[in-house]
C-alpha positions as a printed Julia matrix, in Angstrom:
254×3 Matrix{Float64}:
  31.79  -29.52  97.92
  34.95  -30.86  99.21
  36.75  -32.5   95.97
  35.2   -35.75  97.33
  32.37  -35.6   97.48
  30.02  -36.52  94.89
  26.91  -33.96  93.64
  23.02  -35.94  93.4
  22.53  -36.08  89.62
  26.38  -37.97  89.92
  25.18  -40.19  93.06
  21.42  -41.12  90.84
  23.84  -41.4   87.8
  25.81  -44.79  89.81
  22.86  -46.14  91.11
  21.77  -46.48  87.79
  24.23  -47.63  85.94
  24.52  -51.15  88.98
  20.29  -51.32  88.11
  22.26  -51.11  84.71
  24.69  -54.15  84.88
  22.28  -55.96  87.12
  19.33  -56.41  84.34
  17.11  -55.22  86.82
  14.5   -53.05  85.07
  11.55  -52.55  87.18
  13.81  -51.71  88.99
  15.27  -49.06  87.37
  11.46  -47.69  86.74
  10.91  -47.04  89.8
  14.11  -45.31  91.06
  13.71  -42.96  87.98
   9.48  -43.17  88.74
   9.63  -39.33  90.61
  12.75  -37.92  89.67
  12.79  -35.34  87.52
  12.96  -34.65  83.63
  16.39  -32.1   84.59
  18.25  -34.95  86.06
  17.36  -37.62  84.24
  18.07  -36.15  81.54
  21.81  -35.42  82.62
  22.4   -39.21  83.99
  21.28  -39.93  80.75
  23.54  -37.3   78.37
  25.93  -39.54  80.57
  25.27  -43.59  79.47
  26.6   -44.59  76.09
  24.34  -44.79  73.54
  23.15  -48.57  74.6
  22.46  -47.89  77.51
  20.63  -44.78  76.68
  18.42  -46.8   74.35
  17.28  -49.12  77.34
  16.56  -46.51  80.45
  14.25  -43.74  77.47
  12.33  -46.79  77.04
  11.17  -48.38  80.13
   9.66  -44.01  80.56
   5.98  -43.98  80.45
   5.09  -41.71  77.51
   5.41  -38.48  79.32
   7.68  -38.61  81.35
   9.51  -39.8   78.16
   8.72  -36.4   76.7
   9.59  -34.23  79.5
  12.77  -35.58  79.49
  13.64  -35.31  75.13
  13.14  -31.6   75.89
  15.14  -31.67  78.78
  18.65  -33.61  77.07
  21.2   -32.16  75.08
  20.74  -31.91  71.37
  23.14  -34.65  70.32
  22.0   -37.66  73.15
  17.97  -36.22  71.83
  19.14  -36.96  68.25
  20.31  -40.11  69.36
  17.67  -41.22  70.93
  15.12  -40.7   68.37
  16.87  -42.88  65.48
  16.3   -46.08  67.46
  12.94  -44.58  67.66
  10.81  -45.47  65.02
   8.83  -42.73  63.41
   5.91  -43.52  64.92
   6.66  -43.2   68.66
   9.53  -40.53  68.11
   6.16  -38.06  65.93
   4.13  -38.87  68.54
   7.07  -37.61  71.73
   8.46  -34.87  69.16
   4.21  -33.89  69.38
   3.72  -33.75  72.69
   7.03  -31.21  73.69
   7.43  -26.89  72.08
   7.22  -26.47  68.36
  10.15  -24.63  69.04
  12.06  -27.03  71.0
  11.62  -29.64  67.72
  12.53  -27.13  65.69
  16.37  -26.44  67.64
  15.53  -30.93  67.48
  15.57  -31.2   63.83
  17.81  -28.85  62.68
  20.84  -30.47  62.23
  18.88  -33.65  60.8
  19.25  -35.76  57.16
  16.97  -34.17  55.63
  14.76  -37.07  54.82
  14.84  -38.08  58.56
  13.8   -34.99  58.69
  11.11  -35.47  57.09
  10.26  -38.94  58.57
   9.38  -37.37  61.46
   7.37  -33.99  60.37
   5.36  -36.61  58.42
   5.16  -38.49  61.96
   3.59  -36.11  63.06
   0.38  -34.23  63.57
  -0.25  -31.96  60.71
  -0.83  -28.82  62.25
   2.28  -29.39  64.65
   4.09  -30.46  61.81
   3.14  -27.43  59.73
   4.55  -25.69  62.9
   7.79  -27.01  62.9
   8.53  -26.14  59.65
   7.27  -22.5   59.26
   9.86  -22.41  62.7
  12.86  -24.1   60.25
  11.96  -21.28  57.59
  13.59  -18.97  59.87
  17.92  -19.26  59.4
  19.76  -20.95  61.94
  20.7   -20.02  65.31
  17.79  -17.15  64.56
  15.48  -15.67  66.74
  12.75  -17.19  64.02
  13.79  -20.88  65.69
  13.26  -19.78  68.47
   9.76  -18.16  69.3
   6.56  -19.94  69.94
   4.15  -18.29  68.39
   2.45  -20.24  71.72
   1.78  -16.08  73.64
  -1.41  -14.25  74.64
  -2.74  -12.0   72.46
  -5.31   -9.63  73.69
  -7.79   -6.63  71.67
  -7.15   -2.63  73.22
 -10.47   -1.85  74.2
 -11.0    -5.23  76.36
 -10.95   -4.69  79.8
  -9.04   -6.07  82.77
 -12.41   -8.18  83.44
 -12.2    -8.98  79.92
  -8.52  -10.04  80.47
  -9.74  -11.95  83.47
 -11.95  -13.78  82.13
 -10.03  -14.54  79.5
  -6.75  -16.05  80.96
  -9.5   -18.48  82.13
 -10.26  -19.56  78.31
  -6.78  -19.76  76.15
  -4.82  -22.22  75.18
  -3.43  -25.04  78.41
  -0.23  -24.23  75.84
   0.35  -20.92  76.15
   4.04  -20.99  77.31
   3.98  -17.7   78.82
   1.13  -15.8   80.88
   3.41  -13.18  82.83
   3.04  -10.79  79.62
  -0.31  -10.76  77.6
   0.56   -8.42  74.05
  -2.05   -6.21  72.81
  -3.09   -7.04  69.17
  -4.74   -5.16  66.6
  -7.24   -6.78  63.62
  -4.34   -6.96  61.53
  -1.64   -8.21  64.56
   0.55   -5.4   64.88
   1.98   -4.52  68.09
   0.57   -2.26  70.32
   2.05   -3.07  73.71
   1.91   -5.8   75.96
   0.45   -5.54  79.61
   2.11   -7.97  82.84
  -0.56  -10.41  84.12
   0.66   -7.73  87.57
  -1.33   -4.17  85.8
  -4.56   -6.45  84.43
  -4.87   -8.3   88.94
  -4.66   -4.48  89.97
  -5.9    -2.6   87.76
  -9.43   -1.47  88.34
 -12.13   -4.07  86.17
 -13.55   -1.21  83.82
  -9.29    0.02  82.52
  -8.73   -1.41  79.21
  -6.04   -2.29  78.12
  -5.05    0.15  75.76
  -4.79    2.27  79.02
  -2.29   -0.28  81.21
  -0.4    -1.01  77.94
   3.05   -0.25  78.02
   4.19    0.91  73.81
   7.16    1.48  74.28
   8.31   -2.4   73.94
  11.93   -4.32  73.06
  10.93   -6.28  69.3
  13.17   -8.07  67.8
  12.66   -8.86  63.62
  13.32  -13.73  63.35
  16.46  -12.64  61.45
  18.23  -11.23  64.62
  20.9   -13.57  66.33
  20.19  -15.53  68.97
  23.04  -14.45  70.98
  21.89  -10.58  70.65
  18.15  -11.59  71.72
  19.72  -13.02  74.27
  21.53  -10.01  75.57
  18.68   -7.79  74.76
  16.82  -10.41  77.8
  19.64   -9.34  79.74
  19.89   -5.97  79.78
  16.72   -5.14  78.68
  15.37   -8.06  82.06
  12.34   -9.35  80.12
  11.78  -12.52  80.48
  10.14  -12.69  77.33
  11.11  -10.7   73.88
   8.77  -10.46  70.95
   8.95  -11.61  67.95
   7.69   -8.51  65.1
   8.34   -8.82  61.19
   6.26   -7.21  58.43
   5.0    -5.26  60.86
   2.66   -8.43  62.34
   3.95  -10.08  66.04
   4.93  -13.7   65.27
   5.32  -14.88  68.19
   8.22  -14.66  71.52
  11.23  -15.54  72.44
  10.84  -16.8   75.69
  14.18  -16.22  79.29
  14.77  -20.13  79.61
  15.53  -20.44  75.75
  17.88  -17.7   76.5
  19.68  -19.52  79.01
  19.74  -22.21  76.45
  21.38  -20.26  74.52
């Protein structure tokens, strides 16, 4: 790229600033309607506080939640501070709970409590659980939305099961084989499940040699392990039970 050229995100920022200056709010809605949330988030990160809010308040709820998941931690907190607690709570409910825990980490206790109270009780309980782990630890990064299967399930059973699981599951790349007390026995790749004979059991095709981390592990060490072993997710195990996974997208953020 030549010294005088600009990126297309910079070009979008220039157009957004012009439309904001002209106070053409409907034009701004149209400009942002089909933009990727990450691009809108990058533009928001470059605006001053007042324009951040003006732009963000124009986004429809689903798009606003997606953008909130992409903005920098500082910009996210600035946006949430300007929103009524109920509106902020609704947005947080639509994000992955590990992202919410990261967003709320540096909030003052009063505001943190207010936002958690505004969220759905189940989601708030999950965030409180994540916040109980040390800052910058695997426990703060992990999600408990992963695919659990039993060792006696066949490949055909597993495929049928995948059609029915929670749509909030973050990763289908690997299936985690657990016993009834939630101990991790092995991991099975989705590729292995699909290509195995339908009658093969998870216990027969799983890999029992798994790299895991305790929830207190420093995030940077988790990132190094993901890079070293070339995995898309790393299981988090504590007190003999599988607690969650840290996905590669969260590691990239680290």
